[in-house]
């Protein structure tokens, strides 16, 4: 009986000790992590690396939420929410997409990441479009972690029974996780198949154009009097155009070759006029030379005052002729930039990756991209979206012209900006994980436009 009591005490002490060790390890897991900032680190990168939201990192480390800037060598505290536990299904909060909403904006509003929203809603890893009226899960996760503390039992048989139940639960959860992963993979595969199955539309009235150096979708659309969207629908396009690539242009309303012929016809009369003017100038010069010779002959046979008078008149005639020639040599000064040049320049950055706080072709955020393009043409519109919305005259989107700025969000608190190309197309640096590209606002309506003064 005494030996039995000693054995029971050893079992209880061993179980309680194991429980204490488990609790201690759980506490260490819940501790925040520190990260030393190295070159090229961004808050976005860290949020993806540690699986937390940008907002939580910035709040914990008092980082400016407008610039999102961190410096090399800085030590940041990374919050963690991971716990070791059994997982149980839970209900997630949902929102209905409104005009102007994006995955990026929803992630910032609800303190999560774009990647988590994609996983939560079964979206492809490169998906970025959401539509007005869509119901999006934004809060919580498909599975939630809860912490279960080990409990000491009074008998060996009870402990064995609990261990068996825990093993069974873990196996069930592993099976559910595998099924969820399989479902997500299947949905992603279906989405990819649907995307690949899209067949370009070719109209009965179409022409074929070969891409040349310096071309962009916008300049080609302008040549043929069509929209950028129609070019995309008629062709399977990659991120950038390639020189020599053949494009189908549906229902063109302009003929570039006819425009060139008309331009040459307009230049022919101008050349004739120039030749005529040159002939008249030559004749005038010859006449002036003859007059000068006569004046010299006359000056030799007349008095000195008369010669002085003729010399003065000749001098005045020469000055008047020089002034007339100088006036004719003046030409109109061109404007500082043209809209077509600005739009073509903007599209040369297609494919540049989005970098939070980026202001150079190594990486842009939305306002860094627009600032860089307008600065190239001598226009200082400010660095941030907040400053740029006051850089000119506010307009309704329906009144916007190509080259105007498009803004999403209320006037005074806009959160995204792009450059209007015409029709329903614009170019922008959209959001983390993507690159500068031409987009349509058919399902992502801007709130207002600004014409840069």
Coordinates of C-alpha atoms in Angstrom, one line a residue:
X1 CA 0.0 0.0 0.0
X2 CA 2.8 2.4 0.8
X3 CA 4.6 1.6 -2.5
X4 CA 1.3 2.4 -4.3
X5 CA 0.9 5.8 -2.6
X6 CA 4.5 6.7 -3.6
X7 CA 3.9 5.7 -7.2
X8 CA 0.7 7.8 -7.4
X9 CA 2.6 10.9 -6.0
X10 CA 5.3 10.5 -8.6
X11 CA 2.7 10.4 -11.4
X12 CA 1.0 13.5 -10.1
X13 CA 4.2 15.4 -9.6
X14 CA 5.4 14.4 -13.1
X15 CA 2.1 15.5 -14.7
X16 CA 2.0 18.9 -12.8
X17 CA 5.6 19.5 -13.8
X18 CA 4.8 18.8 -17.5
X19 CA 1.8 21.2 -17.3
X20 CA 4.0 23.9 -15.9
X21 CA 6.6 23.4 -18.7
X22 CA 3.8 23.6 -21.3
X23 CA 2.5 26.9 -19.8
X24 CA 6.0 28.4 -19.8
X25 CA 6.6 27.5 -23.4
X26 CA 3.1 28.9 -24.3
X27 CA 4.1 32.2 -22.6
X28 CA 7.3 32.4 -24.6
X29 CA 5.5 31.8 -27.9
X30 CA 3.1 34.8 -27.1
X31 CA 6.0 37.2 -26.6
X32 CA 6.5 39.9 -29.2
X33 CA 9.4 39.4 -31.8
X34 CA 12.0 42.1 -32.5
X35 CA 13.4 42.7 -36.0
X36 CA 16.4 44.7 -37.1
X37 CA 15.7 46.7 -40.3
X38 CA 18.1 45.9 -43.1
X39 CA 18.4 47.5 -46.6
X40 CA 15.3 47.4 -48.7
X41 CA 13.0 46.4 -45.8
X42 CA 9.5 47.9 -45.9
X43 CA 6.6 47.7 -43.5
X44 CA 4.7 45.7 -46.2
X45 CA 7.5 43.1 -46.4
X46 CA 7.6 42.7 -42.6
X47 CA 3.8 42.3 -42.4
X48 CA 4.0 39.5 -45.0
X49 CA 7.0 37.9 -43.4
X50 CA 5.5 37.7 -39.9
X51 CA 1.9 37.3 -40.9
X52 CA 0.6 40.5 -39.1
X53 CA -1.0 43.7 -40.4
X54 CA 0.8 46.8 -41.4
X55 CA -1.4 48.8 -39.0
X56 CA -0.4 46.7 -36.0
X57 CA 3.4 47.1 -36.8
X58 CA 3.0 50.9 -37.3
X59 CA 0.9 51.4 -34.1
X60 CA 3.3 49.4 -31.9
X61 CA 6.4 51.2 -33.2
X62 CA 4.8 54.7 -33.7
X63 CA 5.6 54.7 -37.4
X64 CA 4.1 57.6 -39.5
X65 CA 1.0 56.1 -41.2
X66 CA 1.3 58.5 -44.1
X67 CA 4.9 57.9 -45.1
X68 CA 5.3 54.3 -43.7
X69 CA 9.0 55.0 -43.7
X70 CA 11.5 52.9 -41.6
X71 CA 15.3 53.3 -41.6
X72 CA 18.1 50.8 -41.9
X73 CA 19.4 49.7 -38.5
X74 CA 16.1 50.5 -36.7
X75 CA 14.9 47.8 -34.2
X76 CA 11.1 47.1 -34.6
X77 CA 8.8 45.1 -32.3
X78 CA 6.7 42.7 -34.3
X79 CA 3.4 41.7 -32.5
X80 CA 2.5 38.0 -32.6
X81 CA -0.8 36.4 -32.1
X82 CA 0.2 32.8 -32.6
X83 CA -0.8 30.2 -29.9
X84 CA -0.4 26.4 -29.9
X85 CA -3.8 24.9 -29.6
X86 CA -6.6 22.9 -31.1
X87 CA -8.6 24.7 -33.9
X88 CA -12.3 25.0 -34.1
X89 CA -14.4 26.5 -36.9
X90 CA -15.7 30.1 -36.3
X91 CA -17.9 32.6 -38.1
X92 CA -16.1 35.5 -39.9
X93 CA -17.3 39.1 -40.2
X94 CA -18.3 40.2 -43.7
X95 CA -18.7 43.5 -45.5
X96 CA -20.4 44.4 -48.8
X97 CA -18.1 46.1 -51.3
X98 CA -18.9 49.7 -52.1
X99 CA -17.7 52.0 -54.9
X100 CA -14.0 52.9 -54.4
X101 CA -13.2 49.8 -52.2
X102 CA -10.1 47.8 -52.9
X103 CA -8.5 44.8 -51.2
X104 CA -5.7 47.2 -50.0
X105 CA -8.1 49.7 -48.6
X106 CA -10.2 47.0 -46.8
X107 CA -6.9 45.4 -45.4
X108 CA -5.9 48.8 -44.0
X109 CA -9.4 49.5 -42.6
X110 CA -9.7 46.2 -40.8
X111 CA -6.1 45.7 -39.7
X112 CA -5.2 42.8 -41.9
X113 CA -3.3 42.1 -45.1
X114 CA -4.2 41.7 -48.7
X115 CA -2.9 38.1 -48.8
X116 CA -5.0 37.1 -45.8
X117 CA -8.1 38.6 -47.5
X118 CA -7.3 36.6 -50.6
X119 CA -6.9 33.4 -48.5
X120 CA -10.0 34.1 -46.4
X121 CA -12.2 34.6 -49.6
X122 CA -10.6 31.9 -51.8
X123 CA -9.2 34.4 -54.2
X124 CA -6.2 33.7 -56.5
X125 CA -2.8 34.8 -55.2
X126 CA -2.6 37.5 -57.9
X127 CA -6.3 38.6 -57.7
X128 CA -6.9 42.3 -57.1
X129 CA -10.3 43.2 -58.6
X130 CA -13.4 43.2 -56.4
X131 CA -16.8 44.3 -57.5
X132 CA -19.5 46.6 -56.0
X133 CA -22.0 44.4 -54.2
X134 CA -19.6 41.5 -53.5
X135 CA -19.6 40.2 -50.0
X136 CA -16.1 40.0 -48.6
X137 CA -14.9 38.3 -45.4
X138 CA -12.6 40.7 -43.6
X139 CA -12.4 39.7 -40.0
X140 CA -11.1 36.6 -38.3
X141 CA -9.9 33.4 -40.0
X142 CA -11.3 30.2 -41.4
X143 CA -10.0 28.5 -38.3
X144 CA -9.4 30.1 -34.9
X145 CA -6.7 29.1 -32.4
X146 CA -7.6 28.5 -28.7
X147 CA -5.2 27.6 -26.0
X148 CA -6.0 24.5 -24.0
X149 CA -4.0 23.9 -20.8
X150 CA -3.0 20.5 -19.8
X151 CA -4.8 19.2 -16.7
X152 CA -3.4 16.7 -14.3
X153 CA -5.5 13.6 -13.7
X154 CA -5.6 11.4 -10.7
X155 CA -5.2 8.1 -12.5
X156 CA -2.9 6.7 -15.3
X157 CA -5.9 5.3 -17.2
X158 CA -7.6 8.8 -17.3
X159 CA -4.5 10.4 -18.7
X160 CA -4.2 7.8 -21.4
X161 CA -7.9 8.3 -22.3
X162 CA -7.4 12.1 -22.7
X163 CA -4.2 11.6 -24.8
X164 CA -6.1 9.3 -27.1
X165 CA -8.9 11.9 -27.4
X166 CA -6.4 14.7 -28.2
X167 CA -4.7 12.5 -30.8
X168 CA -8.1 11.8 -32.4
X169 CA -9.0 15.5 -32.4
X170 CA -5.7 16.4 -33.9
X171 CA -6.2 13.8 -36.7
X172 CA -9.7 15.2 -37.4
X173 CA -8.3 18.8 -37.6
X174 CA -5.5 17.7 -39.9
X175 CA -8.0 16.1 -42.2
X176 CA -10.2 19.2 -42.2
X177 CA -7.1 21.4 -42.9
X178 CA -6.2 19.1 -45.8
X179 CA -9.7 19.4 -47.2
X180 CA -9.7 23.2 -46.9
X181 CA -6.3 23.4 -48.6
X182 CA -7.6 21.0 -51.4
X183 CA -10.7 23.2 -51.8
X184 CA -8.7 26.4 -52.0
X185 CA -6.2 24.8 -54.5
X186 CA -9.2 23.6 -56.6
X187 CA -10.8 27.1 -56.6
X188 CA -7.4 28.7 -57.6
X189 CA -7.0 26.1 -60.4
X190 CA -10.6 26.8 -61.7
X191 CA -9.9 30.6 -61.6
X192 CA -6.7 30.1 -63.6
X193 CA -8.4 27.9 -66.1
X194 CA -11.2 30.5 -66.6
X195 CA -8.6 33.2 -67.1
X196 CA -6.6 31.1 -69.7
X197 CA -9.9 30.1 -71.4
X198 CA -10.7 33.8 -72.3
X199 CA -10.5 34.0 -76.1
X200 CA -9.7 37.4 -77.8
X201 CA -12.6 38.9 -79.7
X202 CA -11.8 39.7 -83.4
X203 CA -14.4 41.8 -85.3
X204 CA -15.2 41.4 -89.0
X205 CA -13.8 44.9 -89.6
X206 CA -10.3 44.8 -88.2
X207 CA -6.7 45.5 -89.2
X208 CA -3.3 44.2 -88.0
X209 CA -0.7 46.5 -86.6
X210 CA 3.0 45.7 -85.9
X211 CA 4.4 47.2 -82.6
X212 CA 7.3 49.7 -83.1
X213 CA 9.8 51.2 -80.8
X214 CA 8.2 53.8 -78.5
X215 CA 4.6 52.4 -79.0
X216 CA 2.2 52.0 -76.1
X217 CA -1.4 50.8 -76.1
X218 CA -2.5 54.4 -75.6
X219 CA -0.6 55.8 -78.7
X220 CA -1.8 52.9 -80.9
X221 CA -5.4 53.4 -79.7
X222 CA -5.1 57.1 -80.6
X223 CA -3.7 56.3 -84.1
X224 CA -6.7 54.1 -85.0
X225 CA -9.4 56.0 -83.0
X226 CA -10.2 53.1 -80.7
X227 CA -10.0 52.6 -76.9
X228 CA -7.3 50.8 -74.9
X229 CA -9.9 48.4 -73.6
X230 CA -10.9 47.3 -77.1
X231 CA -7.2 46.5 -77.8
X232 CA -7.0 44.4 -74.7
X233 CA -10.2 42.5 -75.6
X234 CA -8.8 41.8 -79.1
X235 CA -5.4 40.6 -78.1
X236 CA -3.8 38.3 -75.4
X237 CA -1.4 40.8 -73.8
X238 CA 1.4 40.4 -71.3
X239 CA 2.7 43.0 -68.9
X240 CA 4.5 45.0 -71.7
X241 CA 4.4 45.3 -75.5
X242 CA 7.3 43.8 -77.5
X243 CA 8.7 45.4 -80.6
X244 CA 7.6 43.4 -83.7
X245 CA 4.5 42.1 -81.8
X246 CA 1.3 41.9 -84.0
X247 CA -1.9 43.4 -82.6
X248 CA -5.4 43.2 -83.9
X249 CA -7.3 46.5 -84.0
X250 CA -11.1 46.0 -84.1
X251 CA -13.4 48.6 -85.9
X252 CA -10.8 51.4 -86.4
X253 CA -12.2 54.8 -87.0
X254 CA -9.0 56.4 -88.2
X255 CA -6.5 55.4 -90.9
X256 CA -2.9 56.4 -89.9
X257 CA -1.6 56.0 -93.4
X258 CA -4.3 58.4 -94.8
X259 CA -3.4 60.9 -92.0
X260 CA 0.3 60.8 -93.1
X261 CA -0.6 61.4 -96.7
X262 CA -2.8 64.3 -95.8
X263 CA 0.0 65.7 -93.6
X264 CA 2.4 65.5 -96.6
X265 CA -0.1 67.2 -98.9
X266 CA -0.4 70.0 -96.4
X267 CA 3.4 70.3 -96.2
X268 CA 3.8 70.7 -100.1
X269 CA 2.1 74.1 -100.3
X270 CA 4.1 75.2 -97.3
X271 CA 7.3 74.2 -99.1
X272 CA 6.2 76.1 -102.2
X273 CA 5.6 79.2 -100.2
X274 CA 9.0 78.9 -98.5
X275 CA 10.7 78.6 -101.9
X276 CA 8.8 81.6 -103.2
X277 CA 9.7 83.6 -100.2
X278 CA 13.4 82.6 -100.6
X279 CA 13.3 83.7 -104.3
X280 CA 11.7 87.0 -103.3
X281 CA 14.4 87.5 -100.7
X282 CA 17.1 86.9 -103.3
X283 CA 15.6 89.3 -105.7
X284 CA 15.3 91.9 -103.0
X285 CA 19.0 91.5 -102.1
X286 CA 20.0 91.9 -105.7
X287 CA 18.0 95.0 -106.0
X288 CA 19.5 96.4 -102.9
X289 CA 23.0 95.6 -104.3
X290 CA 22.2 97.5 -107.5
X291 CA 20.8 100.5 -105.5
X292 CA 23.9 100.5 -103.4
X293 CA 26.1 100.6 -106.5
X294 CA 24.1 103.5 -108.0
X295 CA 24.4 105.3 -104.7
X296 CA 28.1 104.9 -104.7
X297 CA 28.4 106.2 -108.3
X298 CA 26.2 109.2 -107.4
X299 CA 28.2 110.0 -104.2
X300 CA 31.3 110.4 -106.3
X301 CA 29.7 113.1 -108.5
X302 CA 27.7 115.0 -105.8
X303 CA 28.6 117.2 -102.8
X304 CA 29.5 115.7 -99.4
X305 CA 26.2 116.7 -97.7
X306 CA 24.3 114.8 -100.4
X307 CA 26.5 111.7 -99.9
X308 CA 25.9 111.9 -96.1
X309 CA 22.2 112.0 -96.7
X310 CA 22.2 109.0 -99.0
X311 CA 24.4 107.1 -96.6
X312 CA 22.0 107.8 -93.7
X313 CA 19.0 106.7 -95.8
X314 CA 20.9 103.5 -96.8
X315 CA 21.7 102.8 -93.1
X316 CA 18.1 103.3 -92.1
X317 CA 17.0 101.0 -94.9
X318 CA 19.5 98.3 -93.7
X319 CA 18.3 98.6 -90.1
X320 CA 14.6 98.3 -91.2
X321 CA 15.4 95.2 -93.3
X322 CA 17.3 93.6 -90.4
X323 CA 14.4 94.3 -88.0
X324 CA 11.9 92.8 -90.4
X325 CA 14.1 89.7 -90.9
X326 CA 14.5 89.3 -87.1
X327 CA 10.7 89.6 -86.7
X328 CA 10.1 86.9 -89.3
X329 CA 12.6 84.6 -87.6
X330 CA 10.6 84.5 -84.4
X331 CA 8.5 81.4 -83.9
X332 CA 5.8 80.5 -81.3
X333 CA 7.2 79.0 -78.1
X334 CA 5.7 75.5 -77.6
X335 CA 4.0 74.7 -74.3
X336 CA 6.0 73.1 -71.6
X337 CA 4.5 69.7 -72.4
X338 CA 1.7 68.0 -74.4
X339 CA -0.8 65.6 -72.9
X340 CA 0.1 62.9 -75.4
X341 CA 3.8 63.2 -74.4
X342 CA 2.9 63.0 -70.7
X343 CA 0.7 59.9 -71.2
X344 CA 3.3 58.1 -73.4
X345 CA 6.0 58.9 -70.8
X346 CA 3.8 57.5 -68.0
X347 CA 3.2 54.2 -69.9
X348 CA 7.0 53.6 -70.2
X349 CA 7.0 52.6 -66.5
X350 CA 4.5 49.8 -67.1
X351 CA 5.8 46.8 -65.1
X352 CA 7.6 48.8 -62.4
X353 CA 6.8 47.1 -59.0
X354 CA 4.7 48.8 -56.3
X355 CA 6.9 49.8 -53.4
X356 CA 5.3 51.5 -50.4
X357 CA 6.9 55.0 -50.2
X358 CA 8.6 54.5 -53.6
X359 CA 9.3 57.6 -55.7
X360 CA 11.7 56.3 -58.4
X361 CA 11.6 53.8 -61.3
X362 CA 13.1 51.2 -58.9
X363 CA 9.6 51.1 -57.3
X364 CA 6.6 53.5 -57.0
X365 CA 3.6 53.9 -54.7
X366 CA 0.5 55.6 -56.3
X367 CA 1.4 59.2 -55.5
X368 CA 5.1 58.6 -56.0
X369 CA 4.4 57.5 -59.6
X370 CA 2.2 60.5 -60.4
X371 CA 4.7 62.9 -58.8
X372 CA 7.6 61.5 -60.9
X373 CA 5.7 61.7 -64.2
X374 CA 4.5 65.3 -63.7
X375 CA 7.9 66.4 -62.4
X376 CA 9.5 65.3 -65.7
X377 CA 7.4 68.0 -67.4
X378 CA 8.1 70.7 -64.8
X379 CA 4.9 70.3 -62.8
X380 CA 5.3 70.2 -59.0
X381 CA 2.1 68.5 -57.8
X382 CA 3.3 67.5 -54.3
X383 CA 4.5 64.1 -52.9
X384 CA 1.3 62.7 -51.2
X385 CA -2.2 61.9 -52.4
X386 CA -3.4 64.6 -49.9
X387 CA -1.2 67.3 -51.5
X388 CA -2.0 66.3 -55.1
X389 CA -5.7 66.6 -54.7
X390 CA -5.2 70.3 -54.3
X391 CA -2.7 70.6 -57.3
X392 CA -5.3 72.0 -59.7
X393 CA -9.0 72.4 -60.5
X394 CA -11.4 69.8 -59.0
X395 CA -13.7 68.2 -61.6
X396 CA -16.4 65.6 -61.8
X397 CA -15.1 62.3 -63.3
X398 CA -17.5 62.7 -66.2
X399 CA -15.7 66.0 -67.1
X400 CA -12.2 64.6 -66.9
X401 CA -9.8 64.9 -69.9
X402 CA -6.8 62.6 -70.7
X403 CA -3.9 63.8 -68.5
X404 CA -6.0 64.7 -65.5
X405 CA -5.5 63.1 -62.1
X406 CA -8.2 60.6 -60.9
X407 CA -8.8 60.2 -57.1
X408 CA -10.5 57.6 -55.0
X409 CA -11.9 58.7 -51.6
X410 CA -13.6 61.9 -50.5
X411 CA -12.1 65.3 -51.5
X412 CA -9.7 66.2 -48.7
X413 CA -9.1 62.6 -47.6
X414 CA -8.4 60.7 -50.9
X415 CA -6.4 57.5 -50.5
X416 CA -5.5 56.6 -54.2
X417 CA -4.5 58.4 -57.3
X418 CA -3.9 57.6 -61.0
X419 CA -3.6 59.4 -64.4
X420 CA -6.6 59.4 -66.7
X421 CA -6.0 58.0 -70.2
X422 CA -9.4 58.5 -71.7
X423 CA -12.6 56.3 -71.9
X424 CA -12.6 54.2 -68.8
X425 CA -8.8 53.7 -68.7
X426 CA -6.2 55.0 -66.4
X427 CA -2.6 54.2 -65.4
X428 CA -1.4 53.9 -61.8
X429 CA 0.8 52.0 -59.3
X430 CA -2.1 50.0 -57.8
X431 CA -1.2 48.2 -54.5
X432 CA 1.5 46.1 -52.9
X433 CA 2.3 42.9 -54.8
X434 CA 1.5 44.5 -58.2
X435 CA 3.1 46.8 -60.7
X436 CA 2.4 50.0 -62.7
X437 CA -0.2 49.1 -65.3
X438 CA -3.2 50.4 -67.3
X439 CA -6.5 49.6 -65.7
X440 CA -10.3 50.1 -66.2
X441 CA -12.4 51.9 -63.6
X442 CA -15.6 50.2 -64.9
X443 CA -15.8 48.3 -61.6
X444 CA -13.6 50.6 -59.5
X445 CA -15.2 54.1 -60.0
X446 CA -13.0 57.1 -59.0
X447 CA -14.6 59.8 -56.7
X448 CA -13.4 62.9 -58.5
X449 CA -10.8 64.3 -60.9
X450 CA -8.3 67.2 -60.8
X451 CA -7.0 69.2 -63.8
X452 CA -3.4 70.1 -63.0
X453 CA -2.9 73.9 -63.4

